[in-house]
N, CA, C and O atoms as a CHARMM CRD file, in Angstrom:
* protein
*
  336
    1    1 UNK  N     83.14000  83.05200 128.16900 PROA 1      0.00000
    2    1 UNK  CA    84.52600  82.91000 127.78500 PROA 1      0.00000
    3    1 UNK  C     85.17400  81.75200 128.54200 PROA 1      0.00000
    4    1 UNK  O     85.97300  80.99900 127.98500 PROA 1      0.00000
    5    2 UNK  N     84.82600  81.62600 129.78500 PROA 2      0.00000
    6    2 UNK  CA    85.40100  80.56400 130.60600 PROA 2      0.00000
    7    2 UNK  C     85.02000  79.18500 130.06700 PROA 2      0.00000
    8    2 UNK  O     85.86100  78.28900 129.99300 PROA 2      0.00000
    9    3 UNK  N     83.75900  79.02200 129.69500 PROA 3      0.00000
   10    3 UNK  CA    83.30700  77.73800 129.15200 PROA 3      0.00000
   11    3 UNK  C     84.01000  77.42400 127.83400 PROA 3      0.00000
   12    3 UNK  O     84.41200  76.28500 127.59500 PROA 3      0.00000
   13    4 UNK  N     84.15600  78.43200 126.98800 PROA 4      0.00000
   14    4 UNK  CA    84.84400  78.23500 125.71300 PROA 4      0.00000
   15    4 UNK  C     86.29600  77.83900 125.94300 PROA 4      0.00000
   16    4 UNK  O     86.80700  76.92900 125.28900 PROA 4      0.00000
   17    5 UNK  N     86.95100  78.51100 126.85900 PROA 5      0.00000
   18    5 UNK  CA    88.35100  78.19800 127.15900 PROA 5      0.00000
   19    5 UNK  C     88.49400  76.74700 127.61600 PROA 5      0.00000
   20    5 UNK  O     89.41500  76.04700 127.19500 PROA 5      0.00000
   21    6 UNK  N     87.58300  76.30200 128.47700 PROA 6      0.00000
   22    6 UNK  CA    87.64400  74.91500 128.97000 PROA 6      0.00000
   23    6 UNK  C     87.35100  73.91600 127.85500 PROA 6      0.00000
   24    6 UNK  O     88.07400  72.93400 127.68800 PROA 6      0.00000
   25    7 UNK  N     86.30100  74.16900 127.10200 PROA 7      0.00000
   26    7 UNK  CA    85.91100  73.25700 126.03100 PROA 7      0.00000
   27    7 UNK  C     86.99500  73.15100 124.96000 PROA 7      0.00000
   28    7 UNK  O     87.26500  72.06500 124.44600 PROA 7      0.00000
   29    8 UNK  N     87.60900  74.27700 124.63200 PROA 8      0.00000
   30    8 UNK  CA    88.63200  74.29700 123.58600 PROA 8      0.00000
   31    8 UNK  C     90.01000  73.91900 124.11200 PROA 8      0.00000
   32    8 UNK  O     90.94500  73.73000 123.33300 PROA 8      0.00000
   33    9 UNK  N     90.13600  73.80900 125.41700 PROA 9      0.00000
   34    9 UNK  CA    91.43200  73.54000 126.05000 PROA 9      0.00000
   35    9 UNK  C     92.44200  74.63200 125.67400 PROA 9      0.00000
   36    9 UNK  O     93.57500  74.36400 125.27300 PROA 9      0.00000
   37   10 UNK  N     91.97500  75.86600 125.82400 PROA 10     0.00000
   38   10 UNK  CA    92.78900  77.05400 125.54100 PROA 10     0.00000
   39   10 UNK  C     92.81200  77.89900 126.80800 PROA 10     0.00000
   40   10 UNK  O     91.80500  78.00200 127.50700 PROA 10     0.00000
   41   11 UNK  N     93.93700  78.49200 127.09800 PROA 11     0.00000
   42   11 UNK  CA    94.06200  79.33800 128.28400 PROA 11     0.00000
   43   11 UNK  C     93.00900  80.45000 128.26100 PROA 11     0.00000
   44   11 UNK  O     92.77500  81.07700 127.22700 PROA 11     0.00000
   45   12 UNK  N     92.38800  80.68000 129.39900 PROA 12     0.00000
   46   12 UNK  CA    91.34200  81.70100 129.50600 PROA 12     0.00000
   47   12 UNK  C     91.84800  83.06800 129.05700 PROA 12     0.00000
   48   12 UNK  O     91.12700  83.81300 128.39300 PROA 12     0.00000
   49   13 UNK  N     93.08600  83.39600 129.41800 PROA 13     0.00000
   50   13 UNK  CA    93.63700  84.70800 129.04400 PROA 13     0.00000
   51   13 UNK  C     93.73300  84.86700 127.53000 PROA 13     0.00000
   52   13 UNK  O     93.57600  85.97100 127.00900 PROA 13     0.00000
   53   14 UNK  N     93.98800  83.77900 126.82900 PROA 14     0.00000
   54   14 UNK  CA    94.04500  83.82500 125.36300 PROA 14     0.00000
   55   14 UNK  C     92.66900  84.12000 124.78800 PROA 14     0.00000
   56   14 UNK  O     92.52700  84.95900 123.89800 PROA 14     0.00000
   57   15 UNK  N     91.65800  83.42700 125.29700 PROA 15     0.00000
   58   15 UNK  CA    90.28800  83.65700 124.83200 PROA 15     0.00000
   59   15 UNK  C     89.87100  85.09500 125.13100 PROA 15     0.00000
   60   15 UNK  O     89.28200  85.76100 124.28000 PROA 15     0.00000
   61   16 UNK  N     90.17200  85.57300 126.32900 PROA 16     0.00000
   62   16 UNK  CA    89.83900  86.95000 126.70400 PROA 16     0.00000
   63   16 UNK  C     90.54100  87.94800 125.78000 PROA 16     0.00000
   64   16 UNK  O     89.93900  88.93700 125.36100 PROA 16     0.00000
   65   17 UNK  N     91.80500  87.69000 125.46500 PROA 17     0.00000
   66   17 UNK  CA    92.56200  88.58200 124.57800 PROA 17     0.00000
   67   17 UNK  C     91.90300  88.66200 123.20200 PROA 17     0.00000
   68   17 UNK  O     91.80700  89.74100 122.61800 PROA 17     0.00000
   69   18 UNK  N     91.45300  87.52200 122.69000 PROA 18     0.00000
   70   18 UNK  CA    90.80500  87.49500 121.37200 PROA 18     0.00000
   71   18 UNK  C     89.47700  88.24400 121.41000 PROA 18     0.00000
   72   18 UNK  O     89.14600  88.95400 120.46100 PROA 18     0.00000
   73   19 UNK  N     88.71600  88.09700 122.48500 PROA 19     0.00000
   74   19 UNK  CA    87.45100  88.81700 122.60700 PROA 19     0.00000
   75   19 UNK  C     87.68000  90.32100 122.70200 PROA 19     0.00000
   76   19 UNK  O     86.93800  91.10300 122.10700 PROA 19     0.00000
   77   20 UNK  N     88.68900  90.72400 123.43800 PROA 20     0.00000
   78   20 UNK  CA    88.97100  92.15300 123.61000 PROA 20     0.00000
   79   20 UNK  C     89.59900  92.77600 122.36800 PROA 20     0.00000
   80   20 UNK  O     89.35000  93.94000 122.05400 PROA 20     0.00000
   81   21 UNK  N     90.41300  91.99100 121.66500 PROA 21     0.00000
   82   21 UNK  CA    91.10700  92.49200 120.47700 PROA 21     0.00000
   83   21 UNK  C     90.94100  91.47600 119.35100 PROA 21     0.00000
   84   21 UNK  O     91.77400  90.58300 119.20000 PROA 21     0.00000
   85   22 UNK  N     89.87600  91.60200 118.55900 PROA 22     0.00000
   86   22 UNK  CA    89.62600  90.63500 117.48400 PROA 22     0.00000
   87   22 UNK  C     90.76000  90.53500 116.46100 PROA 22     0.00000
   88   22 UNK  O     90.83600  89.55700 115.71800 PROA 22     0.00000
   89   23 UNK  N     91.62700  91.52600 116.41700 PROA 23     0.00000
   90   23 UNK  CA    92.74900  91.45700 115.47400 PROA 23     0.00000
   91   23 UNK  C     93.99400  90.85100 116.11900 PROA 23     0.00000
   92   23 UNK  O     95.07500  90.88600 115.53200 PROA 23     0.00000
   93   24 UNK  N     93.84600  90.29900 117.32000 PROA 24     0.00000
   94   24 UNK  CA    94.97600  89.66600 118.00600 PROA 24     0.00000
   95   24 UNK  C     95.50400  88.50300 117.17300 PROA 24     0.00000
   96   24 UNK  O     94.74100  87.80000 116.51000 PROA 24     0.00000
   97   25 UNK  N     96.79100  88.31700 117.21500 PROA 25     0.00000
   98   25 UNK  CA    97.41800  87.22700 116.47500 PROA 25     0.00000
   99   25 UNK  C     97.36000  85.96200 117.32500 PROA 25     0.00000
  100   25 UNK  O     97.76300  85.95800 118.48800 PROA 25     0.00000
  101   26 UNK  N     96.85100  84.89100 116.72300 PROA 26     0.00000
  102   26 UNK  CA    96.80800  83.60400 117.42000 PROA 26     0.00000
  103   26 UNK  C     97.44400  82.54800 116.52400 PROA 26     0.00000
  104   26 UNK  O     97.45900  82.68400 115.30000 PROA 26     0.00000
  105   27 UNK  N     97.96400  81.50300 117.13900 PROA 27     0.00000
  106   27 UNK  CA    98.59600  80.46200 116.32800 PROA 27     0.00000
  107   27 UNK  C     97.54400  79.50300 115.77600 PROA 27     0.00000
  108   27 UNK  O     96.39800  79.49400 116.22400 PROA 27     0.00000
  109   28 UNK  N     97.94700  78.70900 114.80900 PROA 28     0.00000
  110   28 UNK  CA    97.00100  77.82800 114.12200 PROA 28     0.00000
  111   28 UNK  C     96.42800  76.74900 115.04300 PROA 28     0.00000
  112   28 UNK  O     95.28700  76.32700 114.85200 PROA 28     0.00000
  113   29 UNK  N     97.18600  76.30100 116.02400 PROA 29     0.00000
  114   29 UNK  CA    96.66300  75.30600 116.97100 PROA 29     0.00000
  115   29 UNK  C     95.50900  75.88200 117.78900 PROA 29     0.00000
  116   29 UNK  O     94.49200  75.22000 117.99600 PROA 29     0.00000
  117   30 UNK  N     95.67700  77.11300 118.24700 PROA 30     0.00000
  118   30 UNK  CA    94.61900  77.77600 119.01400 PROA 30     0.00000
  119   30 UNK  C     93.39400  77.99100 118.14400 PROA 30     0.00000
  120   30 UNK  O     92.26700  77.75700 118.58200 PROA 30     0.00000
  121   31 UNK  N     93.60800  78.43400 116.92000 PROA 31     0.00000
  122   31 UNK  CA    92.49400  78.63400 115.99000 PROA 31     0.00000
  123   31 UNK  C     91.75200  77.31800 115.76500 PROA 31     0.00000
  124   31 UNK  O     90.52100  77.28800 115.77200 PROA 31     0.00000
  125   32 UNK  N     92.48700  76.25100 115.56800 PROA 32     0.00000
  126   32 UNK  CA    91.88600  74.93700 115.35000 PROA 32     0.00000
  127   32 UNK  C     91.04500  74.51000 116.55400 PROA 32     0.00000
  128   32 UNK  O     89.93000  74.01500 116.38900 PROA 32     0.00000
  129   33 UNK  N     91.57100  74.69900 117.74900 PROA 33     0.00000
  130   33 UNK  CA    90.84200  74.31900 118.96900 PROA 33     0.00000
  131   33 UNK  C     89.56400  75.13900 119.13300 PROA 33     0.00000
  132   33 UNK  O     88.51600  74.60000 119.48800 PROA 33     0.00000
  133   34 UNK  N     89.65600  76.43500 118.87500 PROA 34     0.00000
  134   34 UNK  CA    88.47400  77.29100 119.00600 PROA 34     0.00000
  135   34 UNK  C     87.41900  76.92600 117.96800 PROA 34     0.00000
  136   34 UNK  O     86.22900  76.88300 118.27900 PROA 34     0.00000
  137   35 UNK  N     87.84900  76.66500 116.74300 PROA 35     0.00000
  138   35 UNK  CA    86.90000  76.26700 115.70100 PROA 35     0.00000
  139   35 UNK  C     86.21100  74.95600 116.06300 PROA 35     0.00000
  140   35 UNK  O     85.00400  74.80700 115.87000 PROA 35     0.00000
  141   36 UNK  N     86.98300  74.00600 116.59100 PROA 36     0.00000
  142   36 UNK  CA    86.40200  72.72900 116.99700 PROA 36     0.00000
  143   36 UNK  C     85.35900  72.94500 118.09300 PROA 36     0.00000
  144   36 UNK  O     84.25900  72.39500 118.02700 PROA 36     0.00000
  145   37 UNK  N     85.70800  73.74100 119.09100 PROA 37     0.00000
  146   37 UNK  CA    84.80000  73.97400 120.22000 PROA 37     0.00000
  147   37 UNK  C     83.53400  74.70200 119.78500 PROA 37     0.00000
  148   37 UNK  O     82.45200  74.43300 120.30600 PROA 37     0.00000
  149   38 UNK  N     83.66300  75.61100 118.84700 PROA 38     0.00000
  150   38 UNK  CA    82.51700  76.38900 118.38300 PROA 38     0.00000
  151   38 UNK  C     81.78300  75.72900 117.21600 PROA 38     0.00000
  152   38 UNK  O     80.73000  76.19900 116.78500 PROA 38     0.00000
  153   39 UNK  N     82.35600  74.62600 116.70800 PROA 39     0.00000
  154   39 UNK  CA    81.78800  73.90500 115.56300 PROA 39     0.00000
  155   39 UNK  C     81.62500  74.81200 114.35000 PROA 39     0.00000
  156   39 UNK  O     80.56700  74.86000 113.72200 PROA 39     0.00000
  157   40 UNK  N     82.70400  75.53200 114.03900 PROA 40     0.00000
  158   40 UNK  CA    82.73200  76.41300 112.87300 PROA 40     0.00000
  159   40 UNK  C     84.04500  76.19000 112.12700 PROA 40     0.00000
  160   40 UNK  O     84.97000  75.55900 112.63700 PROA 40     0.00000
  161   41 UNK  N     84.10200  76.71900 110.92000 PROA 41     0.00000
  162   41 UNK  CA    85.34800  76.67900 110.15300 PROA 41     0.00000
  163   41 UNK  C     86.11700  77.97000 110.41400 PROA 41     0.00000
  164   41 UNK  O     85.53500  78.95000 110.87700 PROA 41     0.00000
  165   42 UNK  N     87.40800  77.98300 110.12500 PROA 42     0.00000
  166   42 UNK  CA    88.16100  79.23600 110.28600 PROA 42     0.00000
  167   42 UNK  C     87.55800  80.37900 109.47400 PROA 42     0.00000
  168   42 UNK  O     87.55800  81.52600 109.92300 PROA 42     0.00000
  169   43 UNK  N     87.04700  80.07700 108.29100 PROA 43     0.00000
  170   43 UNK  CA    86.44300  81.12200 107.45400 PROA 43     0.00000
  171   43 UNK  C     85.22300  81.75200 108.12100 PROA 43     0.00000
  172   43 UNK  O     84.93000  82.92600 107.89600 PROA 43     0.00000
  173   44 UNK  N     84.52100  80.98700 108.93100 PROA 44     0.00000
  174   44 UNK  CA    83.35500  81.51600 109.64300 PROA 44     0.00000
  175   44 UNK  C     83.76600  82.33500 110.86000 PROA 44     0.00000
  176   44 UNK  O     83.00700  83.17500 111.34300 PROA 44     0.00000
  177   45 UNK  N     84.96000  82.08300 111.34100 PROA 45     0.00000
  178   45 UNK  CA    85.42600  82.73600 112.56200 PROA 45     0.00000
  179   45 UNK  C     86.23900  83.99400 112.28000 PROA 45     0.00000
  180   45 UNK  O     86.27200  84.91600 113.09600 PROA 45     0.00000
  181   46 UNK  N     86.89400  84.02900 111.12300 PROA 46     0.00000
  182   46 UNK  CA    87.82600  85.11800 110.81100 PROA 46     0.00000
  183   46 UNK  C     87.28600  85.97700 109.67900 PROA 46     0.00000
  184   46 UNK  O     86.76500  85.46600 108.68800 PROA 46     0.00000
  185   47 UNK  N     87.41500  87.27300 109.83800 PROA 47     0.00000
  186   47 UNK  CA    87.06300  88.21700 108.78500 PROA 47     0.00000
  187   47 UNK  C     88.34000  88.91400 108.34100 PROA 47     0.00000
  188   47 UNK  O     89.06300  89.47300 109.16500 PROA 47     0.00000
  189   48 UNK  N     88.62200  88.88200 107.03700 PROA 48     0.00000
  190   48 UNK  CA    89.82400  89.52000 106.51300 PROA 48     0.00000
  191   48 UNK  C     89.53000  90.97800 106.19100 PROA 48     0.00000
  192   48 UNK  O     88.58700  91.29000 105.46400 PROA 48     0.00000
  193   49 UNK  N     90.34600  91.86000 106.73900 PROA 49     0.00000
  194   49 UNK  CA    90.26200  93.28400 106.42900 PROA 49     0.00000
  195   49 UNK  C     91.66300  93.75400 106.07000 PROA 49     0.00000
  196   49 UNK  O     92.55500  93.73200 106.91800 PROA 49     0.00000
  197   50 UNK  N     91.87300  94.17900 104.82600 PROA 50     0.00000
  198   50 UNK  CA    93.20900  94.65300 104.45100 PROA 50     0.00000
  199   50 UNK  C     93.62000  95.83900 105.31400 PROA 50     0.00000
  200   50 UNK  O     92.78700  96.66000 105.69900 PROA 50     0.00000
  201   51 UNK  N     94.90500  95.91600 105.61100 PROA 51     0.00000
  202   51 UNK  CA    95.42100  97.00300 106.43300 PROA 51     0.00000
  203   51 UNK  C     96.36700  97.86700 105.62100 PROA 51     0.00000
  204   51 UNK  O     96.62800  97.59800 104.44800 PROA 51     0.00000
  205   52 UNK  N     96.87000  98.89500 106.25500 PROA 52     0.00000
  206   52 UNK  CA    97.85400  99.76500 105.61500 PROA 52     0.00000
  207   52 UNK  C     99.10200  98.95300 105.29200 PROA 52     0.00000
  208   52 UNK  O     99.33000  97.90200 105.89000 PROA 52     0.00000
  209   53 UNK  N     99.90600  99.43100 104.35400 PROA 53     0.00000
  210   53 UNK  CA   101.13500  98.69800 104.01100 PROA 53     0.00000
  211   53 UNK  C    101.98900  98.42600 105.24200 PROA 53     0.00000
  212   53 UNK  O    102.08900  99.25300 106.14900 PROA 53     0.00000
  213   54 UNK  N    102.58700  97.27000 105.24900 PROA 54     0.00000
  214   54 UNK  CA   103.44200  96.88200 106.36100 PROA 54     0.00000
  215   54 UNK  C    104.76300  97.63500 106.32500 PROA 54     0.00000
  216   54 UNK  O    105.19600  98.10700 105.27400 PROA 54     0.00000
  217   55 UNK  N    105.39100  97.73800 107.47900 PROA 55     0.00000
  218   55 UNK  CA   106.66000  98.45800 107.58900 PROA 55     0.00000
  219   55 UNK  C    107.68700  97.89400 106.62600 PROA 55     0.00000
  220   55 UNK  O    108.39800  98.65900 105.97400 PROA 55     0.00000
  221   56 UNK  N    107.78400  96.56800 106.51900 PROA 56     0.00000
  222   56 UNK  CA   108.80100  95.98500 105.64100 PROA 56     0.00000
  223   56 UNK  C    108.55600  96.36300 104.19800 PROA 56     0.00000
  224   56 UNK  O    109.50600  96.50400 103.42900 PROA 56     0.00000
  225   57 UNK  N    107.27800  96.53200 103.80500 PROA 57     0.00000
  226   57 UNK  CA   106.97900  96.94300 102.44000 PROA 57     0.00000
  227   57 UNK  C    107.48800  98.35400 102.19700 PROA 57     0.00000
  228   57 UNK  O    108.03100  98.65500 101.13400 PROA 57     0.00000
  229   58 UNK  N    107.30900  99.21700 103.18900 PROA 58     0.00000
  230   58 UNK  CA   107.78400 100.59100 103.05400 PROA 58     0.00000
  231   58 UNK  C    109.29900 100.62300 102.96200 PROA 58     0.00000
  232   58 UNK  O    109.86800 101.35500 102.15200 PROA 58     0.00000
  233   59 UNK  N    109.95400  99.81500 103.80600 PROA 59     0.00000
  234   59 UNK  CA   111.41900  99.78900 103.80300 PROA 59     0.00000
  235   59 UNK  C    111.97200  99.28800 102.48000 PROA 59     0.00000
  236   59 UNK  O    113.05500  99.70000 102.06500 PROA 59     0.00000
  237   60 UNK  N    111.24500  98.41100 101.82100 PROA 60     0.00000
  238   60 UNK  CA   111.71400  97.85300 100.55700 PROA 60     0.00000
  239   60 UNK  C    111.25500  98.70500  99.37900 PROA 60     0.00000
  240   60 UNK  O    111.48300  98.35300  98.22200 PROA 60     0.00000
  241   61 UNK  N    110.60400  99.83300  99.68200 PROA 61     0.00000
  242   61 UNK  CA   110.14800 100.70700  98.61300 PROA 61     0.00000
  243   61 UNK  C    108.87900 100.22800  97.94200 PROA 61     0.00000
  244   61 UNK  O    108.57600 100.61800  96.81400 PROA 61     0.00000
  245   62 UNK  N    108.13100  99.37500  98.64100 PROA 62     0.00000
  246   62 UNK  CA   106.91300  98.83500  98.06300 PROA 62     0.00000
  247   62 UNK  C    105.67300  99.52300  98.60900 PROA 62     0.00000
  248   62 UNK  O    104.56600  99.10500  98.26800 PROA 62     0.00000
  249   63 UNK  N    105.79000 100.50800  99.39900 PROA 63     0.00000
  250   63 UNK  CA   104.77100 101.25800 100.11000 PROA 63     0.00000
  251   63 UNK  C    103.35400 101.23000  99.60100 PROA 63     0.00000
  252   63 UNK  O    102.62900 102.20400  99.80200 PROA 63     0.00000
  253   64 UNK  N    102.92100 100.17700  98.95700 PROA 64     0.00000
  254   64 UNK  CA   101.54200 100.09200  98.53700 PROA 64     0.00000
  255   64 UNK  C    101.32800 100.54700  97.10600 PROA 64     0.00000
  256   64 UNK  O    100.29100 100.24700  96.51500 PROA 64     0.00000
  257   65 UNK  N    102.29700 101.27100  96.52900 PROA 65     0.00000
  258   65 UNK  CA   102.12900 101.69400  95.15300 PROA 65     0.00000
  259   65 UNK  C    102.42500 100.50500  94.25200 PROA 65     0.00000
  260   65 UNK  O    103.19900  99.61500  94.60600 PROA 65     0.00000
  261   66 UNK  N    101.79600 100.50500  93.08300 PROA 66     0.00000
  262   66 UNK  CA   102.09500  99.42800  92.15100 PROA 66     0.00000
  263   66 UNK  C    103.48500  99.64100  91.58800 PROA 66     0.00000
  264   66 UNK  O    103.85400 100.75100  91.20300 PROA 66     0.00000
  265   67 UNK  N    104.23900  98.57700  91.54500 PROA 67     0.00000
  266   67 UNK  CA   105.59700  98.62000  91.02300 PROA 67     0.00000
  267   67 UNK  C    105.61800  97.99700  89.63200 PROA 67     0.00000
  268   67 UNK  O    104.88000  97.05400  89.34800 PROA 67     0.00000
  269   68 UNK  N    106.46900  98.53800  88.77700 PROA 68     0.00000
  270   68 UNK  CA   106.63000  97.96100  87.45000 PROA 68     0.00000
  271   68 UNK  C    107.43500  96.67700  87.58000 PROA 68     0.00000
  272   68 UNK  O    108.48000  96.65200  88.23000 PROA 68     0.00000
  273   69 UNK  N    106.94600  95.62200  86.96300 PROA 69     0.00000
  274   69 UNK  CA   107.64500  94.33800  87.04600 PROA 69     0.00000
  275   69 UNK  C    108.83700  94.33300  86.11000 PROA 69     0.00000
  276   69 UNK  O    108.74200  94.83000  84.98800 PROA 69     0.00000
  277   70 UNK  N    109.93900  93.78900  86.54000 PROA 70     0.00000
  278   70 UNK  CA   111.11100  93.71800  85.67200 PROA 70     0.00000
  279   70 UNK  C    110.85600  92.78500  84.49300 PROA 70     0.00000
  280   70 UNK  O    110.16200  91.77700  84.62900 PROA 70     0.00000
  281   71 UNK  N    111.40700  93.11700  83.36300 PROA 71     0.00000
  282   71 UNK  CA   111.23600  92.33700  82.14600 PROA 71     0.00000
  283   71 UNK  C    112.39700  91.36400  81.97900 PROA 71     0.00000
  284   71 UNK  O    113.13500  91.43700  80.99600 PROA 71     0.00000
  285   72 UNK  N    112.55700  90.47500  82.91100 PROA 72     0.00000
  286   72 UNK  CA   113.69600  89.55600  82.93300 PROA 72     0.00000
  287   72 UNK  C    113.67000  88.61500  81.73400 PROA 72     0.00000
  288   72 UNK  O    114.69800  88.41800  81.08600 PROA 72     0.00000
  289   73 UNK  N    112.52600  88.03800  81.43000 PROA 73     0.00000
  290   73 UNK  CA   112.45300  87.07100  80.34300 PROA 73     0.00000
  291   73 UNK  C    112.86900  87.68700  79.01800 PROA 73     0.00000
  292   73 UNK  O    113.64500  87.09000  78.27100 PROA 73     0.00000
  293   74 UNK  N    112.36000  88.87700  78.71800 PROA 74     0.00000
  294   74 UNK  CA   112.70600  89.53700  77.46600 PROA 74     0.00000
  295   74 UNK  C    114.19500  89.82400  77.39800 PROA 74     0.00000
  296   74 UNK  O    114.81800  89.61300  76.35800 PROA 74     0.00000
  297   75 UNK  N    114.77200  90.30100  78.48800 PROA 75     0.00000
  298   75 UNK  CA   116.19300  90.61100  78.51800 PROA 75     0.00000
  299   75 UNK  C    117.02000  89.34700  78.33200 PROA 75     0.00000
  300   75 UNK  O    118.03400  89.37100  77.63300 PROA 75     0.00000
  301   76 UNK  N    116.60100  88.23500  78.95100 PROA 76     0.00000
  302   76 UNK  CA   117.32500  86.97600  78.81400 PROA 76     0.00000
  303   76 UNK  C    117.25300  86.46400  77.38400 PROA 76     0.00000
  304   76 UNK  O    118.25100  85.97900  76.85000 PROA 76     0.00000
  305   77 UNK  N    116.07600  86.56800  76.75200 PROA 77     0.00000
  306   77 UNK  CA   115.92600  86.10900  75.37800 PROA 77     0.00000
  307   77 UNK  C    116.79700  86.93200  74.44000 PROA 77     0.00000
  308   77 UNK  O    117.44300  86.38700  73.54600 PROA 77     0.00000
  309   78 UNK  N    116.81400  88.24100  74.64400 PROA 78     0.00000
  310   78 UNK  CA   117.62600  89.12200  73.81300 PROA 78     0.00000
  311   78 UNK  C    119.10300  88.80600  74.00300 PROA 78     0.00000
  312   78 UNK  O    119.86600  88.78200  73.03600 PROA 78     0.00000
  313   79 UNK  N    119.50500  88.56500  75.23800 PROA 79     0.00000
  314   79 UNK  CA   120.88900  88.21300  75.54800 PROA 79     0.00000
  315   79 UNK  C    121.27300  86.89700  74.88200 PROA 79     0.00000
  316   79 UNK  O    122.38200  86.76200  74.36500 PROA 79     0.00000
  317   80 UNK  N    120.36200  85.92700  74.89400 PROA 80     0.00000
  318   80 UNK  CA   120.62400  84.63600  74.25600 PROA 80     0.00000
  319   80 UNK  C    120.79800  84.79300  72.75000 PROA 80     0.00000
  320   80 UNK  O    121.66000  84.14900  72.15300 PROA 80     0.00000
  321   81 UNK  N    119.98200  85.64900  72.13300 PROA 81     0.00000
  322   81 UNK  CA   120.07200  85.85800  70.68800 PROA 81     0.00000
  323   81 UNK  C    121.39500  86.49000  70.29700 PROA 81     0.00000
  324   81 UNK  O    121.99500  86.10600  69.29400 PROA 81     0.00000
  325   82 UNK  N    121.85300  87.45200  71.07700 PROA 82     0.00000
  326   82 UNK  CA   123.09600  88.15200  70.73700 PROA 82     0.00000
  327   82 UNK  C    124.31900  87.29800  70.99800 PROA 82     0.00000
  328   82 UNK  O    125.35800  87.51400  70.37400 PROA 82     0.00000
  329   83 UNK  N    124.22700  86.33300  71.90300 PROA 83     0.00000
  330   83 UNK  CA   125.39200  85.50600  72.21000 PROA 83     0.00000
  331   83 UNK  C    125.54800  84.35200  71.22600 PROA 83     0.00000
  332   83 UNK  O    126.59300  83.70200  71.20100 PROA 83     0.00000
  333   84 UNK  N    124.52800  84.09000  70.41900 PROA 84     0.00000
  334   84 UNK  CA   124.61000  82.96700  69.46200 PROA 84     0.00000
  335   84 UNK  C    125.23400  83.35700  68.16600 PROA 84     0.00000
  336   84 UNK  O    125.37000  82.52300  67.27100 PROA 84     0.00000
């Protein structure tokens, strides 16, 4: 970890945090430096795993269930026809 931190010019504590918690949030500059040092692409370094719905989704009533999309275009077209 120490060698990687030096090579990537990233703080050792950041590298340690990523090793201990692979789901840790890192900024794009850090990701870029680590990829450069390891000679890999971000896609090779990161694995996407969907998680439970986010709190904001629940608060907005989107809790992971599929929502019916509003029919705005149809309503606008009908409104245009009646106003002419």
